[in-house]
Amino acid sequence: MDERTLDYLRLTGREDAAVAGVEAYAKAQGLWCDEGAEEKSYTAVLELNLDDVVPALAGPKRPQDRVDLNEMKSHFLHSLTHEEGHHGHGLASEDLSKSAIVEMNGEMFDLNHGDVVIAAITSCTNTSNPGVMMAAGLLARNARQRGLSVKPWVKTSLAPGSRVVTEYYEATGLQDDLNAMGFHTVGYGCTTCIGNSGPLAEPIEAAIDEAGLIVGSVLSGNRNFEGRVHGKVKASYLASPPLVVAYAIAGNLDIDLTTEPIGHDQEGKPVMLSEIWPSEAAVDEAMKVITPEMFRQRYADAMNEPRWNSIPAEASPLYPWQDASTYIRLPTFFSGLSATPAPITTIEGAKVLLKLGDSITTDHISPAGSFPAQGPAGQWLVERDVKKTDFNSFGSRRGNHEIMMRGTFANVRIRNQMAPGTEGGFALNHETGEVTSVYEAAQIEAPKVVLAGSQYGTGSSRDWAAKGTYLLGVKAVIATSFERIHRSNLVGMGVLPLTFKDGESHETLGLTGHESFTIPLSDAVQPLEWVTITAQRADGTSVTFEAQVRLDTPVEVEYYRNGGILHTVLREMAQATA
């Protein structure tokens, strides 16, 4: 930390005492860096050559898959026919030329693979960085002056994380330029990057379905997992705000913006991105309008929203649950809870609800965006006379366990190997042999297990990914490896995480998912102990394999013994008041 850190704190309206406190703390902790100060000694040193830093994006399905801007065209074209997975879409070569004619708003155009149908400057990731936000506005201004415009098939939006952004955009006049490019302010908060982009135009969605198109989105958010941004969009890339504007103008991913023109000006001359990219000096000049007073005024009464404050609230020590509410309902987490926990026992006769591959994210497990009327969650609302236009999203319905458990494993892009040939929230009902929704298949009496590959639970630390798993009756998840937070959340809900031995997986062991699983456990279970699991086949043969119990600490063993952290805390509170 140095003076530039303090400059930022002052710029964003922090009081002098707070800035002084940060400086004092940084110096006391040895984090302060003065120019010319003695070089510090570190246990590890990472070198970065600034000459190697180039513009980049990430995608098409994971935020860790970085792509340099000058390689985007070749990367995307390769991804079309690359085997279906994290890096590919598995198109057959004969399908590459598919397109659809779209007529919309008096225009007619072809929609092709790689066309960008969503371009969104989103809230949380970049709006605390006024430099890149100004760069986006300046790029829009420069493009407008050259006569460029956004392609008609691109749905554009601007959702700042703060009203201060709007204030400095208006002070510089850049909001007019962004509006001219279609980047109108749609709100302040989570929008496109959490799946709240709203529907695409009907002709666009119909064209995507008709031709089976791999269309794209470019957004300045921080996550682009499958199905997260929009159910119709299979190639989602993360980019800086100015690059979002650039791709909205270009209109497709099948372009090298470092060597090909982004468009043509009023005179028909090609325009390169480098010609309209704002200089550092221009960005610095624009940022001079930003003052600490902007932040102080906007945040002085940030919590004083009259409409929110006018909502009637009953004064009561207990929440007054309303049976008619479709947003907040009394959950079943504590139903039948005894004063003391039962002993830990063997999980017997468990059936596989899902058999999954690698990098299953919390978005796959518990999606946060919109959901269809024909799915279990939608049907629950339809049965209560809720109109489709009022469905809202999984994220807004997370106070309703009925909706959330019906949406667990309902991501439109999840692929359950127990329901081959399907995509979405489908599973095998082991009692009837039919492929149904995951929710319906989970209603069998037998305990359920999930088999998975590596990095299970990566992504957002979404509590409902564990809560929904618990409510579906899943007793254990056996994976090659877990993401740290999701593993902990599973334990916190009383779901047992286990990992295969190194080099083993459900694939190498030949597990089909049609077996019945016995996981030997006792009340004497120890952190990280190994157990021998038996998978019994219908023909009487079986597969046995070792797995490690991923209760990593004695505290986690106690959580599991109690059925999760909620049960543990409630029992402790009851004992304290007894």
Coordinates of C-alpha atoms in Angstrom, one line a residue:
M1 CA 0.0 0.0 0.0
D2 CA 1.2 3.5 -0.7
E3 CA 0.0 7.1 -1.3
R4 CA -2.0 6.1 -4.3
T5 CA -4.1 3.8 -2.1
L6 CA -4.8 6.7 0.2
D7 CA -5.6 8.9 -2.8
Y8 CA -8.3 6.5 -3.9
L9 CA -9.8 6.4 -0.4
R10 CA -9.9 10.2 -0.4
L11 CA -11.4 10.4 -3.9
T12 CA -14.2 8.0 -2.9
G13 CA -15.3 10.2 0.1
R14 CA -13.6 8.5 3.0
E15 CA -13.2 10.6 6.1
D16 CA -9.7 11.8 7.0
A17 CA -9.7 9.8 10.2
A18 CA -10.5 6.6 8.3
V19 CA -7.7 7.3 5.7
A20 CA -5.2 7.9 8.6
G21 CA -6.3 4.7 10.2
V22 CA -5.6 2.7 7.0
E23 CA -2.2 4.3 6.7
A24 CA -1.3 3.6 10.3
Y25 CA -2.4 0.0 10.1
A26 CA -0.5 -0.6 6.8
K27 CA 2.7 0.8 8.4
A28 CA 2.2 -1.2 11.6
Q29 CA 1.7 -4.4 9.6
G30 CA 4.7 -3.8 7.3
L31 CA 2.4 -3.4 4.3
W32 CA 3.4 0.2 3.5
C33 CA 5.7 0.9 0.6
D34 CA 7.5 4.2 0.2
E35 CA 9.4 5.0 -3.0
G36 CA 13.1 4.4 -2.3
A37 CA 12.4 2.4 0.9
E38 CA 14.5 -0.7 1.7
E39 CA 13.4 -3.6 -0.4
K40 CA 11.4 -6.1 1.6
S41 CA 12.1 -9.8 1.8
Y42 CA 9.4 -12.3 0.8
T43 CA 9.1 -16.0 0.9
A44 CA 8.1 -16.1 -2.7
V45 CA 8.6 -13.6 -5.5
L46 CA 6.6 -13.4 -8.7
E47 CA 7.9 -11.4 -11.6
L48 CA 5.6 -9.7 -14.1
N49 CA 6.9 -8.2 -17.3
L50 CA 4.6 -5.3 -18.1
D51 CA 5.5 -5.7 -21.8
D52 CA 3.7 -9.1 -21.7
V53 CA 0.4 -7.6 -20.5
V54 CA -2.2 -7.5 -23.3
P55 CA -6.0 -7.1 -23.4
A56 CA -7.7 -10.3 -22.7
L57 CA -11.1 -12.0 -22.2
A58 CA -12.2 -15.2 -20.4
G59 CA -14.5 -17.9 -21.6
P60 CA -16.5 -19.4 -23.1
K61 CA -17.7 -21.3 -20.0
R62 CA -15.3 -20.6 -17.1
P63 CA -13.7 -17.4 -15.7
Q64 CA -10.3 -19.0 -15.4
D65 CA -10.0 -19.7 -19.1
R66 CA -8.2 -16.6 -20.2
V67 CA -8.0 -15.7 -23.9
D68 CA -5.8 -12.9 -25.3
L69 CA -7.7 -10.5 -27.5
N70 CA -5.6 -11.2 -30.5
E71 CA -6.4 -14.9 -30.2
M72 CA -10.2 -14.5 -29.7
K73 CA -11.2 -15.3 -33.2
S74 CA -9.1 -18.4 -33.6
H75 CA -10.1 -19.5 -30.1
F76 CA -13.8 -19.2 -30.7
L77 CA -13.7 -20.9 -34.1
H78 CA -11.8 -23.8 -32.6
S79 CA -14.3 -24.0 -29.7
L80 CA -17.2 -24.6 -32.1
T81 CA -16.0 -28.0 -33.2
H82 CA -13.9 -28.9 -30.2
E83 CA -15.4 -31.8 -28.1
E84 CA -18.2 -30.7 -25.9
G85 CA -16.9 -29.6 -22.5
H86 CA -15.4 -26.6 -20.8
H87 CA -13.6 -25.4 -24.0
G88 CA -15.8 -26.7 -26.7
H89 CA -19.3 -26.9 -28.1
G90 CA -19.1 -30.1 -30.1
L91 CA -20.6 -28.9 -33.4
A92 CA -20.3 -31.1 -36.4
S93 CA -18.4 -29.6 -39.3
E94 CA -21.5 -29.6 -41.5
D95 CA -23.3 -27.4 -38.9
L96 CA -20.8 -24.6 -39.0
S97 CA -22.5 -22.8 -41.9
K98 CA -25.9 -22.8 -40.3
S99 CA -27.6 -19.5 -39.9
A100 CA -31.1 -18.0 -39.6
I101 CA -32.8 -15.0 -41.2
V102 CA -34.2 -12.6 -38.6
E103 CA -36.7 -9.8 -39.2
M104 CA -37.0 -7.4 -36.4
N105 CA -37.8 -3.7 -35.9
G106 CA -38.1 -3.2 -39.7
E107 CA -34.7 -4.8 -40.3
M108 CA -33.7 -8.1 -41.8
F109 CA -30.4 -9.8 -41.1
D110 CA -28.7 -13.2 -40.8
L111 CA -27.9 -14.5 -37.3
N112 CA -24.8 -16.7 -37.2
H113 CA -22.6 -18.7 -34.9
G114 CA -20.6 -16.3 -32.8
D115 CA -23.0 -13.4 -33.0
V116 CA -23.0 -11.4 -29.8
V117 CA -26.6 -11.2 -28.6
I118 CA -25.8 -9.8 -25.1
A119 CA -23.3 -7.0 -24.2
A120 CA -23.6 -5.8 -20.7
I121 CA -21.5 -3.5 -18.5
T122 CA -22.4 -5.0 -15.2
S123 CA -22.4 -3.9 -11.6
C124 CA -20.0 -5.4 -9.1
T125 CA -16.7 -6.1 -10.7
N126 CA -15.6 -2.9 -12.4
T127 CA -17.7 0.0 -11.2
S128 CA -15.4 0.7 -8.3
N129 CA -12.7 1.4 -11.0
P130 CA -13.7 4.7 -12.5
G131 CA -10.8 4.4 -15.0
V132 CA -12.3 1.5 -17.0
M133 CA -15.8 3.0 -16.7
M134 CA -14.6 6.2 -18.2
A135 CA -12.8 4.3 -20.9
A136 CA -16.1 2.6 -21.8
G137 CA -17.8 5.9 -22.1
L138 CA -15.0 7.5 -24.1
L139 CA -14.9 4.5 -26.5
A140 CA -18.7 4.9 -27.0
R141 CA -18.1 8.6 -27.7
N142 CA -15.3 8.0 -30.2
A143 CA -17.3 5.3 -32.0
R144 CA -20.3 7.6 -32.2
Q145 CA -18.3 10.4 -33.7
R146 CA -17.0 8.0 -36.4
G147 CA -20.6 7.0 -37.2
L148 CA -20.4 3.5 -35.7
S149 CA -23.4 1.8 -34.0
V150 CA -24.3 -1.4 -32.2
K151 CA -25.5 -4.3 -34.3
P152 CA -29.3 -4.8 -34.2
W153 CA -29.1 -8.3 -32.7
V154 CA -27.2 -7.2 -29.6
K155 CA -29.1 -6.6 -26.4
T156 CA -27.1 -3.9 -24.5
S157 CA -27.3 -2.7 -20.9
L158 CA -25.5 -0.7 -18.3
A159 CA -26.0 -1.6 -14.6
P160 CA -23.5 0.4 -12.5
G161 CA -22.9 -0.7 -9.0
S162 CA -23.2 2.9 -7.7
R163 CA -25.2 6.0 -8.6
V164 CA -21.9 7.8 -8.5
V165 CA -21.1 6.3 -11.9
T166 CA -24.2 7.8 -13.4
E167 CA -23.3 11.2 -11.8
Y168 CA -19.8 11.3 -13.3
Y169 CA -21.1 10.0 -16.7
E170 CA -23.6 12.8 -16.7
A171 CA -21.0 15.4 -15.7
T172 CA -18.8 14.4 -18.6
G173 CA -21.7 14.0 -21.1
L174 CA -20.6 10.4 -21.6
Q175 CA -24.0 9.0 -20.6
D176 CA -25.4 10.5 -23.9
D177 CA -22.8 8.7 -25.9
L178 CA -23.5 5.4 -24.1
N179 CA -27.2 5.9 -24.6
A180 CA -26.6 6.4 -28.3
M181 CA -24.8 3.0 -28.4
G182 CA -27.7 1.4 -26.6
F183 CA -26.0 1.2 -23.1
H184 CA -28.9 2.7 -21.1
T185 CA -28.8 2.4 -17.4
V186 CA -31.2 -0.4 -16.5
G187 CA -30.6 -0.4 -12.7
Y188 CA -28.0 -0.5 -9.9
G189 CA -27.2 -4.0 -8.8
C190 CA -27.1 -7.6 -10.0
T191 CA -28.4 -7.9 -13.5
T192 CA -27.0 -9.8 -16.5
C193 CA -24.1 -11.5 -14.7
I194 CA -26.5 -13.3 -12.3
G195 CA -28.9 -14.2 -15.1
N196 CA -31.2 -11.2 -14.8
S197 CA -30.7 -10.0 -18.4
G198 CA -34.4 -10.6 -19.2
P199 CA -35.5 -12.4 -22.4
L200 CA -33.9 -11.9 -25.8
A201 CA -36.2 -10.6 -28.5
E202 CA -38.5 -13.3 -29.6
P203 CA -37.2 -13.4 -33.2
I204 CA -33.6 -13.8 -31.8
E205 CA -34.5 -16.7 -29.5
A206 CA -36.5 -18.4 -32.3
A207 CA -33.6 -18.1 -34.7
I208 CA -31.1 -19.6 -32.1
D209 CA -33.4 -22.5 -31.6
E210 CA -34.2 -23.0 -35.3
A211 CA -30.6 -23.2 -36.4
G212 CA -29.0 -24.5 -33.2
L213 CA -26.7 -21.5 -33.0
I214 CA -23.8 -21.0 -30.6
V215 CA -24.3 -17.3 -29.9
G216 CA -22.3 -15.2 -27.5
S217 CA -22.4 -12.7 -24.7
V218 CA -19.7 -10.3 -23.5
L219 CA -20.0 -8.8 -20.1
S220 CA -17.9 -7.1 -17.5
G221 CA -18.9 -9.4 -14.7
N222 CA -16.8 -12.0 -12.9
R223 CA -18.5 -15.3 -13.6
N224 CA -19.6 -16.9 -16.9
F225 CA -20.4 -20.5 -15.9
E226 CA -22.8 -22.5 -18.2
G227 CA -26.4 -21.3 -18.2
R228 CA -25.6 -18.4 -15.8
V229 CA -25.9 -15.4 -18.2
H230 CA -28.8 -16.6 -20.3
G231 CA -30.2 -20.0 -21.1
K232 CA -29.9 -19.5 -24.9
V233 CA -26.3 -18.3 -24.8
K234 CA -23.6 -21.0 -24.8
A235 CA -20.5 -18.8 -25.3
S236 CA -20.1 -16.2 -22.6
Y237 CA -17.0 -14.1 -22.3
L238 CA -15.8 -11.8 -19.5
A239 CA -14.2 -8.6 -20.6
S240 CA -13.4 -5.0 -19.5
P241 CA -16.2 -2.4 -19.9
P242 CA -14.6 -0.8 -23.0
L243 CA -14.2 -4.2 -24.6
V244 CA -17.9 -4.9 -23.9
V245 CA -18.7 -1.8 -26.0
A246 CA -16.3 -2.8 -28.7
Y247 CA -17.9 -6.3 -29.1
A248 CA -21.4 -4.7 -29.1
I249 CA -20.2 -2.7 -32.1
A250 CA -18.5 -5.6 -33.8
G251 CA -21.5 -7.8 -33.2
N252 CA -19.7 -11.1 -33.2
L253 CA -16.9 -13.1 -31.7
D254 CA -15.6 -14.3 -35.1
I255 CA -13.3 -11.2 -35.4
D256 CA -9.7 -10.3 -34.5
L257 CA -10.1 -6.8 -33.1
T258 CA -6.4 -6.2 -33.2
T259 CA -6.1 -6.7 -37.0
E260 CA -9.6 -6.4 -38.5
P261 CA -11.8 -3.3 -38.6
I262 CA -14.5 -3.0 -36.0
G263 CA -16.8 -1.3 -38.5
H264 CA -16.9 1.4 -41.2
D265 CA -17.4 5.1 -40.8
Q266 CA -19.8 7.4 -42.5
E267 CA -17.5 7.5 -45.6
G268 CA -17.3 3.8 -45.7
K269 CA -13.7 3.8 -44.5
P270 CA -12.7 0.9 -42.2
V271 CA -12.3 1.8 -38.5
M272 CA -9.8 -0.1 -36.3
L273 CA -10.4 -0.5 -32.6
S274 CA -7.1 1.1 -31.9
E275 CA -8.3 4.3 -33.6
I276 CA -11.2 4.8 -31.2
W277 CA -9.6 3.3 -28.1
P278 CA -9.3 6.2 -25.6
S279 CA -5.8 7.2 -24.5
E280 CA -4.7 7.2 -20.9
A281 CA -4.5 11.0 -21.0
A282 CA -8.1 11.2 -22.2
V283 CA -9.2 8.9 -19.3
D284 CA -7.3 10.9 -16.8
E285 CA -8.8 14.1 -18.1
A286 CA -12.3 12.7 -17.8
M287 CA -11.7 11.5 -14.3
K288 CA -11.1 15.0 -13.1
V289 CA -14.8 15.5 -12.8
I290 CA -15.0 12.9 -10.0
T291 CA -14.9 14.5 -6.5
P292 CA -15.2 13.1 -3.0
E293 CA -18.4 15.1 -2.6
M294 CA -20.1 12.9 -5.2
F295 CA -19.5 9.9 -3.0
R296 CA -20.4 11.6 0.3
Q297 CA -23.7 12.9 -1.1
R298 CA -24.7 9.6 -2.7
Y299 CA -23.9 7.5 0.3
A300 CA -25.1 9.9 3.0
D301 CA -28.6 8.4 2.9
A302 CA -27.9 5.2 0.9
M303 CA -30.0 3.2 3.4
N304 CA -32.9 5.7 3.4
E305 CA -35.2 4.3 0.7
P306 CA -38.7 5.6 1.4
R307 CA -40.5 2.8 -0.5
W308 CA -38.6 0.2 1.4
N309 CA -39.0 1.9 4.7
S310 CA -42.8 2.2 4.1
I311 CA -43.3 -1.6 3.9
P312 CA -45.4 -2.6 6.9
A313 CA -43.5 -4.9 9.3
E314 CA -45.1 -6.6 12.3
A315 CA -43.3 -6.0 15.6
S316 CA -42.8 -9.5 16.9
P317 CA -40.0 -11.5 18.4
L318 CA -40.8 -14.3 15.9
Y319 CA -41.2 -13.9 12.2
P320 CA -45.0 -14.1 11.3
W321 CA -44.9 -16.7 8.6
Q322 CA -47.6 -16.4 5.9
D323 CA -48.8 -19.6 4.3
A324 CA -49.9 -17.7 1.2
S325 CA -46.5 -16.2 0.5
T326 CA -44.6 -17.5 -2.5
Y327 CA -41.4 -15.6 -1.5
I328 CA -40.8 -16.4 2.2
R329 CA -41.9 -19.7 3.6
L330 CA -41.1 -21.6 6.8
P331 CA -38.4 -24.1 5.7
T332 CA -38.3 -27.7 6.8
F333 CA -34.7 -27.7 8.0
F334 CA -35.8 -28.3 11.6
S335 CA -38.7 -30.6 11.0
G336 CA -38.6 -33.5 13.4
L337 CA -35.4 -32.3 15.2
S338 CA -34.8 -34.1 18.4
A339 CA -33.1 -32.6 21.5
T340 CA -30.1 -34.8 21.1
P341 CA -28.5 -36.1 17.8
A342 CA -28.9 -39.8 16.8
P343 CA -25.6 -41.7 16.5
I344 CA -23.9 -41.7 13.1
T345 CA -24.7 -44.8 11.2
T346 CA -24.0 -46.5 7.9
I347 CA -25.6 -45.1 4.8
E348 CA -27.3 -48.2 3.2
G349 CA -28.9 -48.8 -0.1
A350 CA -28.2 -45.4 -1.5
K351 CA -29.1 -44.7 -5.1
V352 CA -27.3 -42.4 -7.5
L353 CA -29.4 -39.3 -8.2
L354 CA -26.8 -37.7 -10.5
K355 CA -23.5 -38.9 -12.1
L356 CA -21.6 -35.8 -13.2
G357 CA -18.3 -34.8 -14.8
D358 CA -15.6 -32.3 -13.8
S359 CA -16.0 -28.7 -12.8
I360 CA -19.6 -28.9 -11.8
T361 CA -20.3 -25.4 -10.4
T362 CA -22.6 -24.1 -7.8
D363 CA -24.5 -22.5 -10.8
H364 CA -25.0 -26.0 -12.1
I365 CA -26.2 -27.2 -8.7
S366 CA -28.4 -24.1 -7.8
P367 CA -28.9 -21.7 -10.7
A368 CA -29.8 -18.1 -9.8
G369 CA -31.5 -16.8 -12.9
S370 CA -34.9 -17.2 -14.5
F371 CA -36.7 -20.5 -14.8
P372 CA -39.4 -22.0 -17.1
A373 CA -43.1 -22.6 -16.3
Q374 CA -42.8 -26.3 -17.3
G375 CA -40.2 -27.1 -14.7
P376 CA -40.9 -28.2 -11.2
A377 CA -40.2 -24.8 -9.7
G378 CA -42.4 -23.1 -12.3
Q379 CA -45.2 -25.6 -11.9
W380 CA -45.2 -24.9 -8.1
L381 CA -45.9 -21.3 -8.9
V382 CA -48.4 -22.0 -11.6
E383 CA -50.4 -24.2 -9.2
R384 CA -50.7 -21.1 -7.0
D385 CA -51.9 -18.9 -9.8
V386 CA -48.6 -16.9 -10.2
K387 CA -48.3 -15.6 -13.7
K388 CA -45.1 -16.4 -15.7
T389 CA -44.3 -12.6 -15.8
D390 CA -44.2 -12.7 -12.0
F391 CA -42.0 -15.7 -11.6
N392 CA -39.0 -13.5 -11.0
S393 CA -35.8 -15.6 -10.5
F394 CA -34.3 -18.3 -8.3
G395 CA -32.2 -15.6 -6.7
S396 CA -35.2 -13.6 -5.7
R397 CA -37.1 -16.7 -4.5
R398 CA -34.4 -18.0 -2.2
G399 CA -36.6 -17.4 0.8
N400 CA -38.8 -20.2 -0.5
H401 CA -37.4 -23.6 0.0
E402 CA -40.1 -25.2 -2.1
I403 CA -38.9 -23.2 -5.2
M404 CA -35.2 -23.7 -4.4
M405 CA -35.2 -27.4 -3.9
R406 CA -37.2 -27.8 -7.1
G407 CA -34.5 -25.8 -8.8
T408 CA -31.6 -27.7 -7.4
F409 CA -29.6 -29.4 -10.2
A410 CA -32.0 -27.7 -12.7
N411 CA -29.4 -25.7 -14.7
V412 CA -30.2 -25.8 -18.4
R413 CA -26.6 -26.9 -19.1
I414 CA -26.1 -29.6 -16.6
R415 CA -25.6 -33.1 -18.0
N416 CA -26.5 -36.0 -15.8
Q417 CA -25.0 -39.2 -17.1
M418 CA -27.9 -41.1 -15.5
A419 CA -30.1 -39.5 -18.1
P420 CA -28.1 -39.9 -21.3
G421 CA -29.1 -37.7 -24.3
T422 CA -30.6 -35.0 -22.1
E423 CA -29.3 -31.6 -21.1
G424 CA -30.8 -29.9 -18.1
G425 CA -32.3 -31.0 -14.8
F426 CA -33.1 -34.6 -15.6
A427 CA -32.5 -37.8 -13.6
L428 CA -33.4 -41.5 -13.6
N429 CA -36.2 -42.6 -11.2
H430 CA -34.7 -45.8 -9.9
E431 CA -38.2 -47.1 -8.9
T432 CA -40.0 -46.6 -12.3
G433 CA -37.0 -46.6 -14.6
E434 CA -38.3 -43.4 -16.2
V435 CA -36.3 -40.2 -16.8
T436 CA -37.9 -37.4 -15.0
S437 CA -36.9 -34.1 -13.4
V438 CA -34.3 -34.3 -10.7
Y439 CA -36.8 -33.2 -8.2
E440 CA -39.3 -35.9 -9.1
A441 CA -36.6 -38.6 -9.2
A442 CA -35.4 -37.6 -5.7
Q443 CA -38.8 -38.5 -4.2
I444 CA -37.9 -42.2 -3.9
E445 CA -37.6 -43.4 -0.4
A446 CA -34.0 -44.7 -0.7
P447 CA -31.2 -42.3 0.4
K448 CA -29.5 -40.6 -2.5
V449 CA -25.8 -40.0 -3.5
V450 CA -24.2 -37.9 -6.1
L451 CA -21.1 -39.1 -8.1
A452 CA -18.9 -36.3 -9.5
G453 CA -15.5 -35.5 -11.0
S454 CA -12.9 -32.9 -10.0
Q455 CA -13.5 -29.4 -8.7
Y456 CA -17.1 -30.2 -7.6
G457 CA -18.8 -27.1 -6.3
T458 CA -16.5 -24.5 -7.9
G459 CA -17.9 -21.0 -8.4
S460 CA -20.0 -18.8 -6.2
S461 CA -20.1 -19.8 -2.5
R462 CA -23.9 -20.3 -2.9
D463 CA -25.4 -21.7 0.3
W464 CA -28.4 -23.0 -1.6
A465 CA -26.2 -25.4 -3.5
A466 CA -25.8 -27.3 -0.3
K467 CA -29.3 -26.6 1.2
G468 CA -31.0 -27.8 -2.0
T469 CA -28.8 -30.9 -2.1
Y470 CA -29.9 -31.7 1.5
L471 CA -33.6 -31.1 0.8
L472 CA -33.5 -33.5 -2.1
G473 CA -32.4 -36.3 0.4
V474 CA -28.8 -36.5 -0.8
K475 CA -26.8 -38.1 2.0
A476 CA -23.4 -38.1 0.4
V477 CA -21.4 -36.6 -2.6
I478 CA -18.5 -38.8 -3.8
A479 CA -16.2 -36.7 -6.0
T480 CA -12.6 -36.7 -7.3
S481 CA -12.1 -33.3 -5.6
F482 CA -14.2 -30.5 -4.0
E483 CA -14.0 -26.8 -4.1
R484 CA -13.2 -25.7 -0.6
I485 CA -16.2 -23.6 0.4
H486 CA -18.8 -25.9 -1.1
R487 CA -17.3 -28.9 0.7
S488 CA -17.6 -27.0 3.9
N489 CA -21.2 -26.0 3.1
L490 CA -22.2 -29.6 2.4
V491 CA -20.9 -30.5 5.9
G492 CA -22.8 -27.5 7.3
M493 CA -26.0 -29.1 5.9
G494 CA -25.3 -32.6 7.1
V495 CA -24.3 -34.0 3.7
L496 CA -21.2 -36.2 3.7
P497 CA -18.5 -35.3 1.2
L498 CA -16.1 -38.1 0.2
T499 CA -13.2 -38.2 -2.2
F500 CA -12.0 -41.1 -4.3
K501 CA -8.4 -42.3 -4.0
D502 CA -5.8 -40.5 -6.2
G503 CA -6.1 -41.8 -9.7
E504 CA -9.5 -43.2 -9.2
S505 CA -12.9 -41.8 -10.2
H506 CA -16.4 -43.1 -10.9
E507 CA -15.3 -43.7 -14.5
T508 CA -12.1 -45.7 -13.7
L509 CA -14.0 -47.8 -11.2
G510 CA -16.7 -48.5 -13.9
L511 CA -19.5 -47.2 -11.7
T512 CA -22.6 -46.9 -13.9
G513 CA -24.9 -45.3 -11.3
H514 CA -27.3 -48.2 -11.3
E515 CA -25.7 -49.7 -8.2
S516 CA -26.8 -49.5 -4.6
F517 CA -24.2 -47.9 -2.4
T518 CA -23.3 -48.8 1.2
I519 CA -21.0 -46.3 3.0
P520 CA -19.9 -47.7 6.4
L521 CA -19.9 -45.1 9.1
S522 CA -20.1 -45.1 12.9
D523 CA -20.4 -42.7 15.7
A524 CA -16.7 -43.0 16.2
V525 CA -15.9 -41.5 12.7
Q526 CA -12.7 -39.5 12.7
P527 CA -11.7 -36.5 10.6
L528 CA -10.3 -37.6 7.2
E529 CA -10.6 -41.3 7.8
W530 CA -10.9 -43.8 5.0
V531 CA -13.9 -46.0 4.5
T532 CA -14.5 -48.9 2.1
I533 CA -17.6 -48.3 0.0
T534 CA -19.5 -51.1 -1.6
A535 CA -21.5 -50.6 -4.8
Q536 CA -23.9 -53.5 -5.3
R537 CA -25.0 -54.3 -8.9
A538 CA -28.4 -55.7 -9.7
D539 CA -26.8 -59.0 -10.9
G540 CA -25.4 -59.6 -7.4
T541 CA -21.8 -58.6 -8.2
S542 CA -20.3 -55.6 -6.6
V543 CA -17.5 -53.0 -6.7
T544 CA -15.6 -52.0 -3.6
F545 CA -13.4 -48.9 -3.4
E546 CA -11.9 -46.7 -0.7
A547 CA -12.9 -43.1 -0.2
Q548 CA -11.8 -40.5 2.2
V549 CA -14.4 -38.9 4.6
R550 CA -14.0 -35.2 4.0
L551 CA -14.9 -34.2 7.5
D552 CA -11.7 -32.3 7.9
T553 CA -11.8 -31.3 11.6
P554 CA -13.3 -32.5 14.9
V555 CA -15.7 -29.5 14.7
E556 CA -17.0 -30.7 11.3
V557 CA -17.5 -34.2 12.7
E558 CA -19.8 -32.6 15.3
Y559 CA -21.6 -30.7 12.7
Y560 CA -22.2 -33.9 10.7
R561 CA -23.2 -35.8 13.9
N562 CA -25.9 -33.1 14.5
G563 CA -27.1 -33.1 10.9
G564 CA -25.5 -29.8 10.1
I565 CA -24.5 -26.5 11.6
L566 CA -28.1 -25.2 11.9
H567 CA -29.1 -28.2 14.0
T568 CA -25.9 -27.8 16.0
V569 CA -26.5 -24.2 16.9
L570 CA -30.2 -24.8 17.7
R571 CA -29.3 -27.6 20.1
E572 CA -26.6 -25.5 21.7
M573 CA -29.1 -22.6 22.2
A574 CA -31.7 -25.0 23.6
Q575 CA -29.2 -26.5 26.1
A576 CA -28.0 -23.0 27.1
T577 CA -31.6 -22.0 28.0
A578 CA -32.6 -25.3 29.6

